[in-house]
Short mmCIF file of C-alpha atoms and ligand atoms in Angstrom, two decimals:
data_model
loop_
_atom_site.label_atom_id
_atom_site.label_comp_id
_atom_site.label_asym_id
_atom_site.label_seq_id
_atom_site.Cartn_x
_atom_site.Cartn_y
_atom_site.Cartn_z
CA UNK A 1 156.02 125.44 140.79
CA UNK A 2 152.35 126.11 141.38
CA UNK A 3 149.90 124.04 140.01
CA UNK A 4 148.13 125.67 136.71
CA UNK A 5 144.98 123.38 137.88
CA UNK A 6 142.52 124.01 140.03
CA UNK A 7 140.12 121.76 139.93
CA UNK A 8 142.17 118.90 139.02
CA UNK A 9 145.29 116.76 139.89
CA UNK A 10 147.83 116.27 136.89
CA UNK A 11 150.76 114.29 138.15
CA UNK A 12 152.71 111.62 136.09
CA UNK A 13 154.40 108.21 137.37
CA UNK A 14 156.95 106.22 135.49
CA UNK A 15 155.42 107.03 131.87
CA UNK A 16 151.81 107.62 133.21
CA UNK A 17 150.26 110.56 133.52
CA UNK A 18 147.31 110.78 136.59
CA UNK A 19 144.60 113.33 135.89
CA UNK A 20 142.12 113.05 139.28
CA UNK A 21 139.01 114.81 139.13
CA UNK A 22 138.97 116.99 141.85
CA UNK A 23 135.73 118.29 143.42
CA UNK A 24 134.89 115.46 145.75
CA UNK A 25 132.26 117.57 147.52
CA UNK A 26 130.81 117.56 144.20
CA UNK A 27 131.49 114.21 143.11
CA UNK A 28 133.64 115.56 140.86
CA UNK A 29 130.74 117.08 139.02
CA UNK A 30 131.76 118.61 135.56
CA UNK A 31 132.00 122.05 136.27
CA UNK A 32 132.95 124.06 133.35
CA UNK A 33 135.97 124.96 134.26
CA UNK A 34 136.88 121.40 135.03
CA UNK A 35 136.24 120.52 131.61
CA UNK A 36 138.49 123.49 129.87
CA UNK A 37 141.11 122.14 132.52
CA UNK A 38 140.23 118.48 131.40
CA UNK A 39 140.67 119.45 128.30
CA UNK A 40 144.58 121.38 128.89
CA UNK A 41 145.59 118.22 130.80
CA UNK A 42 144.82 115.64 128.01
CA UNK A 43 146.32 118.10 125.44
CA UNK A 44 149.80 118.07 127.65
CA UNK A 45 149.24 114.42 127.68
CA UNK A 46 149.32 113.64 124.60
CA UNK A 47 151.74 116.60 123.27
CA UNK A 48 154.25 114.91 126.42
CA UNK A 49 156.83 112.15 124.92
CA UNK A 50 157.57 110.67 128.22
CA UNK A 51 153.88 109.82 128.86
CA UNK A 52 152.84 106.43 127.21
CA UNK A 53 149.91 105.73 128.95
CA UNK A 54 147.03 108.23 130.28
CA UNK A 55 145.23 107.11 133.87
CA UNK A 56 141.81 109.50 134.83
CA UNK A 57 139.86 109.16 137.78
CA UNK A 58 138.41 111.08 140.94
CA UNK A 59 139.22 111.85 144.04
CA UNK A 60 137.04 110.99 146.63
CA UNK A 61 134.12 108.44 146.58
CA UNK A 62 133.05 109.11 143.00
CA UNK A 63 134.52 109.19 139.27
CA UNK A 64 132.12 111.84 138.15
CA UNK A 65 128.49 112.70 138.64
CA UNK A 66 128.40 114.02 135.29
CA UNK A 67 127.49 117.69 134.32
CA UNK A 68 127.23 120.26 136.95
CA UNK A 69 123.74 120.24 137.54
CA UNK A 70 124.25 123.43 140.13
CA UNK A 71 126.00 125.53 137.86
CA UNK A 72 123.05 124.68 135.00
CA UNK A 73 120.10 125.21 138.02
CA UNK A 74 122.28 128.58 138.88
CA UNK A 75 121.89 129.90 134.92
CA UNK A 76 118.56 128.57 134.85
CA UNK A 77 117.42 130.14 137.98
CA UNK A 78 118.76 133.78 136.49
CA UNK A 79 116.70 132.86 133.30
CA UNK A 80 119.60 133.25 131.59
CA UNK A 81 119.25 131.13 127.64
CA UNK A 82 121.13 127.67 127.65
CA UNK A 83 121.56 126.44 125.00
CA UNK A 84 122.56 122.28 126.04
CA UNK A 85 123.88 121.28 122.60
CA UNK A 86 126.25 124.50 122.06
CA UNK A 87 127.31 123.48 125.68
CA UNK A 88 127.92 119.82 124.41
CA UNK A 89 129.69 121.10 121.26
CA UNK A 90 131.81 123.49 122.90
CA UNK A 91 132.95 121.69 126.38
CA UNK A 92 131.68 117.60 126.20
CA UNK A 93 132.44 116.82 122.71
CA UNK A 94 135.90 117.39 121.85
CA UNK A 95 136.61 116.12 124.74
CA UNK A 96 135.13 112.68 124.41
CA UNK A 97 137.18 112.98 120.05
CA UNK A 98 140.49 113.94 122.03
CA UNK A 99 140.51 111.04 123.94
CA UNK A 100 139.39 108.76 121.33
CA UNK A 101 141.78 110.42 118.89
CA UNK A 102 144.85 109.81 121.15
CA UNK A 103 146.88 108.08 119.63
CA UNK A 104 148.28 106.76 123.03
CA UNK A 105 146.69 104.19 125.65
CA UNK A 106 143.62 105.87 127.76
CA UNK A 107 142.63 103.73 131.07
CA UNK A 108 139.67 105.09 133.34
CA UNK A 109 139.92 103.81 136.78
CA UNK A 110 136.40 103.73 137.85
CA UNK A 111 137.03 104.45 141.67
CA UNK A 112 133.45 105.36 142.15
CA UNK A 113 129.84 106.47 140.88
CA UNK A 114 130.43 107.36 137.30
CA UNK A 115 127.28 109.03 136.01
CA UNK A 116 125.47 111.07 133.23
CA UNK A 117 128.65 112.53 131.30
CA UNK A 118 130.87 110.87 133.67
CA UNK A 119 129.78 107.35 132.28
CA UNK A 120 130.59 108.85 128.82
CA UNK A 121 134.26 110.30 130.07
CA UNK A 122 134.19 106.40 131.12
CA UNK A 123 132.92 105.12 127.99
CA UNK A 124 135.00 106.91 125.90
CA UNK A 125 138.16 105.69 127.59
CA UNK A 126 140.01 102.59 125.87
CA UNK A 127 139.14 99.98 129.10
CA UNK A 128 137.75 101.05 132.45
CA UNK A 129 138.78 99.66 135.37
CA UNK A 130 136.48 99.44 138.59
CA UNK A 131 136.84 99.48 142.35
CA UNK A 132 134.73 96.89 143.27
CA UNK A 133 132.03 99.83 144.82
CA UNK A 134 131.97 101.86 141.45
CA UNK A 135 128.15 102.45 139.86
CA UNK A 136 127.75 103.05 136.47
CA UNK A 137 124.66 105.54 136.39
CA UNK A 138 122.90 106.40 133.14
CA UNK A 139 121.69 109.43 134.65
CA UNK A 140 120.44 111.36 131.77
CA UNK A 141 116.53 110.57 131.64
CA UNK A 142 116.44 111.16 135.45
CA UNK A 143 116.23 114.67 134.30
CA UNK A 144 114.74 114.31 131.12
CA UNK A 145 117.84 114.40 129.16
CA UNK A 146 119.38 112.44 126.73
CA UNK A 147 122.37 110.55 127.03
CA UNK A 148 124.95 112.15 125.62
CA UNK A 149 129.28 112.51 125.83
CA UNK A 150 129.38 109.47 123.10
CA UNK A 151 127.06 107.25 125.75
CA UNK A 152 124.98 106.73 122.56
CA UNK A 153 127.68 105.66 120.43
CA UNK A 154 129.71 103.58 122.99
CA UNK A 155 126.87 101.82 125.45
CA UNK A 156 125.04 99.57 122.53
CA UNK A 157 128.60 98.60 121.01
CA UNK A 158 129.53 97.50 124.47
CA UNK A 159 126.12 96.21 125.91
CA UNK A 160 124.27 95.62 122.91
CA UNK A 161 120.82 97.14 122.20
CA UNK A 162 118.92 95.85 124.42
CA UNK A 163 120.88 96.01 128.24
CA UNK A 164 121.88 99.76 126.64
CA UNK A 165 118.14 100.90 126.27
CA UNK A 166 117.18 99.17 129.78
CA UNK A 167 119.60 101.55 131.14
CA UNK A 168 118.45 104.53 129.06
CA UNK A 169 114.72 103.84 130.16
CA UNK A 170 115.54 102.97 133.69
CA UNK A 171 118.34 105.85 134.51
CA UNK A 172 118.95 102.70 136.85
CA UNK A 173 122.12 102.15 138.02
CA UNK A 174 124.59 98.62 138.09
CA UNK A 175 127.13 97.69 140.71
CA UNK A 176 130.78 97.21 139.33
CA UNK A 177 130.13 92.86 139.37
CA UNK A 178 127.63 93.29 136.73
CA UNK A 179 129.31 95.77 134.38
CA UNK A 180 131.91 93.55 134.32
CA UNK A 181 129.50 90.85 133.53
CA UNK A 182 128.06 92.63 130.97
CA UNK A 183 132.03 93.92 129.43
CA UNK A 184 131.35 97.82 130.50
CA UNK A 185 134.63 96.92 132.69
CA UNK A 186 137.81 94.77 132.49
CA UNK A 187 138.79 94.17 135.90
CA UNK A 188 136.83 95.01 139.29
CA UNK A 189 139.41 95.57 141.80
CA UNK A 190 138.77 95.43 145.68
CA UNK A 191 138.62 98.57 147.55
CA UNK A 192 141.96 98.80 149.66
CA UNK A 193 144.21 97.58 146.84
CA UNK A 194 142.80 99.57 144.01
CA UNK A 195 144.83 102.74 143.02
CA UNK A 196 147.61 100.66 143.63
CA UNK A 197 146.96 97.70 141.68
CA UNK A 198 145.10 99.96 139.08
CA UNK A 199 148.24 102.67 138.95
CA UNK A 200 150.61 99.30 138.41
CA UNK A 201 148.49 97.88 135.10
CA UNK A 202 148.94 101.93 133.41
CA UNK A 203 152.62 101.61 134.62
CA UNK A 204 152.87 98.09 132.59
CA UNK A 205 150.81 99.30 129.92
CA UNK A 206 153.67 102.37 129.82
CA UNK A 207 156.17 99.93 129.17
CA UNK A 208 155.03 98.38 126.17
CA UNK A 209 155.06 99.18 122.71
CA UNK A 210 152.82 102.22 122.95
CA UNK A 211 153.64 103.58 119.54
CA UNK A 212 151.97 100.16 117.95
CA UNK A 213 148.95 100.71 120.70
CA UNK A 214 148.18 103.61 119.47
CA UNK A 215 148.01 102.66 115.59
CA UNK A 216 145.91 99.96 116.71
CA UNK A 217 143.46 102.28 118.57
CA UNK A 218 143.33 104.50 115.48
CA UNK A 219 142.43 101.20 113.35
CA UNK A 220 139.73 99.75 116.11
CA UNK A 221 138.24 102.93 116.06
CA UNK A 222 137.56 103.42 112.20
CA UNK A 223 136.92 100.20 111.83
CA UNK A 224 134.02 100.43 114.15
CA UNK A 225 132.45 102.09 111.32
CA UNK A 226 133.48 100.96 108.22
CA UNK A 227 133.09 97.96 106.49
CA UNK A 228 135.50 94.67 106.03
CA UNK A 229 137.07 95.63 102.83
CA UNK A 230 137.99 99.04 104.29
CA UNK A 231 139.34 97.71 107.90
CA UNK A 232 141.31 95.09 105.91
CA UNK A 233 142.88 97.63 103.81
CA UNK A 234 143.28 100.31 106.64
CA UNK A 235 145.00 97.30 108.62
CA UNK A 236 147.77 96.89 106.01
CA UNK A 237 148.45 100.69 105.58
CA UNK A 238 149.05 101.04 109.86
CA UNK A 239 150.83 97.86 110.04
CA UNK A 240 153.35 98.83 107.37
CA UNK A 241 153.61 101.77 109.64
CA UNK A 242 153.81 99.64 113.01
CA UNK A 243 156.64 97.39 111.10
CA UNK A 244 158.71 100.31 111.19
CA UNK A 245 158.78 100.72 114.33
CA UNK A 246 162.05 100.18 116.64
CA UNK A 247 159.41 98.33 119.39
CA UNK A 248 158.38 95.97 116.28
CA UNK A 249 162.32 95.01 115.70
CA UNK A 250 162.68 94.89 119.01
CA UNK A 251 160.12 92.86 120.07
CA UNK A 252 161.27 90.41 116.98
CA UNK A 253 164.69 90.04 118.37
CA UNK A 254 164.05 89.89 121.58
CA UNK A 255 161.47 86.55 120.65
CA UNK A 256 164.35 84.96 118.82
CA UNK A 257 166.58 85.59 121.62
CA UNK A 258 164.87 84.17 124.03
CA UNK A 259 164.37 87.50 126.51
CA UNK A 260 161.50 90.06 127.48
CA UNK A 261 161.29 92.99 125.10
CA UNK A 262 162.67 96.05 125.89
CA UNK A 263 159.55 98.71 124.15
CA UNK A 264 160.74 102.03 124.18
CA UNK A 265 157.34 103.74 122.48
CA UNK A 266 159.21 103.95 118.77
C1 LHQ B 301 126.17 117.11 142.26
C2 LHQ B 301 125.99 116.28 141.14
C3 LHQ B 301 125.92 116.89 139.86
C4 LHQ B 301 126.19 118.94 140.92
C5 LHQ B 301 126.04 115.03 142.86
N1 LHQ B 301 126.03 118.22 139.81
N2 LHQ B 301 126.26 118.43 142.15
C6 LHQ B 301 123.88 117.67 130.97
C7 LHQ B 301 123.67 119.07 130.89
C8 LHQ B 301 124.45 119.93 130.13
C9 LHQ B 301 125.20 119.62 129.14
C10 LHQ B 301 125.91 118.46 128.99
O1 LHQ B 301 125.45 117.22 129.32
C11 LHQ B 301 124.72 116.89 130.35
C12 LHQ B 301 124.90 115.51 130.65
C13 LHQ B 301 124.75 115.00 132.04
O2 LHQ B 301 125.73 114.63 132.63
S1 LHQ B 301 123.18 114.93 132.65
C14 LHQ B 301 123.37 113.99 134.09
C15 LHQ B 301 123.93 114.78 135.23
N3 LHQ B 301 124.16 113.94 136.35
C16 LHQ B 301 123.16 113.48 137.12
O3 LHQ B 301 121.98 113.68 136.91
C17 LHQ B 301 123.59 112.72 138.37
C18 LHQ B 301 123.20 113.51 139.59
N4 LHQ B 301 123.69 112.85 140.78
C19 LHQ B 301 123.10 111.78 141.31
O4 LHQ B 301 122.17 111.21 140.79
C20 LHQ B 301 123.69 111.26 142.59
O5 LHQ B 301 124.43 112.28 143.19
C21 LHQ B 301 124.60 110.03 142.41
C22 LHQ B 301 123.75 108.80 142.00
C23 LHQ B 301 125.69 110.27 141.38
C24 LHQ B 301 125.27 109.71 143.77
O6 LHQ B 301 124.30 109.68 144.79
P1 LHQ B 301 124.72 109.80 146.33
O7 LHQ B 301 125.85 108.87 146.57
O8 LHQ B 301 123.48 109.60 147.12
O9 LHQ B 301 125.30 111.28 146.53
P2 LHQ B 301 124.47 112.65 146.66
O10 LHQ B 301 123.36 112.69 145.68
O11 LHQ B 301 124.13 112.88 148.10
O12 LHQ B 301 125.56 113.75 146.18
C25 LHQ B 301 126.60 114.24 147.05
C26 LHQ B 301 126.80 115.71 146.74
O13 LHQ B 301 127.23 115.86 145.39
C27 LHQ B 301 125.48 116.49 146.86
O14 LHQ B 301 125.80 117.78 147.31
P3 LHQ B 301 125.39 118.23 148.85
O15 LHQ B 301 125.83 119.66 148.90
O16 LHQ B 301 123.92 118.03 148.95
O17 LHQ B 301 126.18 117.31 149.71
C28 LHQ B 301 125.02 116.56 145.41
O18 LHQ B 301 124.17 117.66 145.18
C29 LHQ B 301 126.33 116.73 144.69
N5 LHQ B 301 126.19 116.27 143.31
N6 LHQ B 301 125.91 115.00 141.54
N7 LHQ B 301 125.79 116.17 138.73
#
């Protein structure tokens, strides 16, 4: 069957489904069409019961270069009107909510420069995991932009104030060793080994109890912005969910007895 992609790769491994960025002549710059197609893929993802764990990354030397600065210079050049936030609203932002809103495990493996709104696809991924020549670029106020694609929400909660407005004012870019210094990574994997080793962490991730990873993403991410009393209170509601799980009985039995779990995502 033909692929209904064209500018990306959607393939899925042993419960993990791969989307690849694919305009490596572009650094997988975010055309618009990539980003409707971004947008069908993580929709298929999530709507897909065998996949329990979402990989996205690039093909090629980069993860993105962010928005496709040719296709704006193109409109620009015809003096067509562009509008940037209706282009955010429509394209960028649900985006960004639909991965944050999954309700299953989203891993970015950083394989290369990740700029502009390619930090924030990054960013707004659950951990990120870098090849040890990924850049993280906060492009934006190279040409007089803002950042945007949740970089505002996401790079002082990970970096703090500070380190996130040195970026911002800079549009400087760090090496892979100091984001994960700084926490914008979890691993930093070397070169040769990384898909492989990278692919093999979503795979394990797969295996677990997905169903209670995802209620805990939905908790971590309200309670990012509410107080104590309502985190408390939103933790017992999910975790009376996630004790009726079959992974939760599972993973109790298989404790008592001595032997690995066996998750199944229920
Ligand atoms: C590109 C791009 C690119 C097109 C490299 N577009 N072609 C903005 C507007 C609208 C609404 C929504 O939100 C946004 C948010 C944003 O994302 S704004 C920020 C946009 N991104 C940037 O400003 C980054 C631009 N790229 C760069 O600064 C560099 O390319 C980096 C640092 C990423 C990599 O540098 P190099 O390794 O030296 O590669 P290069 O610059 O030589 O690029 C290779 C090719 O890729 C080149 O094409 P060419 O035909 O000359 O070989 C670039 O033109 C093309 N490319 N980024 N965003």
């Amino acid at each position: 069957m033909s692929s209904p992609y064209d500018t990306i790769i959607y393939e899925k491994q042993e419960g993990v489904a791969i989307i690849r960025m694919n305009r490596p002549e572009k650094l997988n710059a975010l055309s618009q069409q990539m980003l409707e197609e971004l947008a069908t893929a993580l929709s298929s993802a999530e709507s897909d019961p065998e996949v329990r764990c979402v990989v996205i990354t690039g093909v090629g030397r980069a993860f993105s270069a962010g928005a496709d600065l040719s296709e704006l210079q193109a409109r620009y050049e015809k003096q067509e009107p562009v509008n940037l936030g209706q282009h955010l609203r429509r394209y960028f932002n649900p985006l960004i909510l639909r991965i944050r809103r999954m309700e299953k495990p989203v891993i970015a493996l950083v394989n290369g420069v990740a700029a502009g709104a390619g930090l924030g696809l990054a960013l707004a991924c659950d951990l990120r995991i870098a090849s040890e020549d990924a850049k993280f670029v906060e492009a934006f106020t190279k040409v007089g932009l803002i950042p945007d694609s949740g970089c505002t929400y996401f790079l002082p909660r990970l970096l703090g104030l500070d380190k996130a407005m040195e970026l911002v004012m800079t549009g400087d870019g760090i090496d892979a060793a100091e984001a994960h210094r700084l926490g914008l990574v979890s691993q930093v994997l070397p070169r040769q080994e990384f898909e492989a080793q990278g692919l093999q962490f979503a795979k394990q991730v797969a295996r677990g109890p997905t169903r209670s990873i995802g209620y805990a993403k939905r908790a971590i991410n309200r309670a990012l912005t509410s107080s104590l009393e309502d985190a408390l209170e939103y933790e017992a509601y999910m975790q009376e969910l996630a004790g009726r799980t079959s992974d939760h009985l599972e993973g109790v039995r298989a404790f008592t007895e001595k032997r690995q779990p066996q998750f199944t995502g229920r």
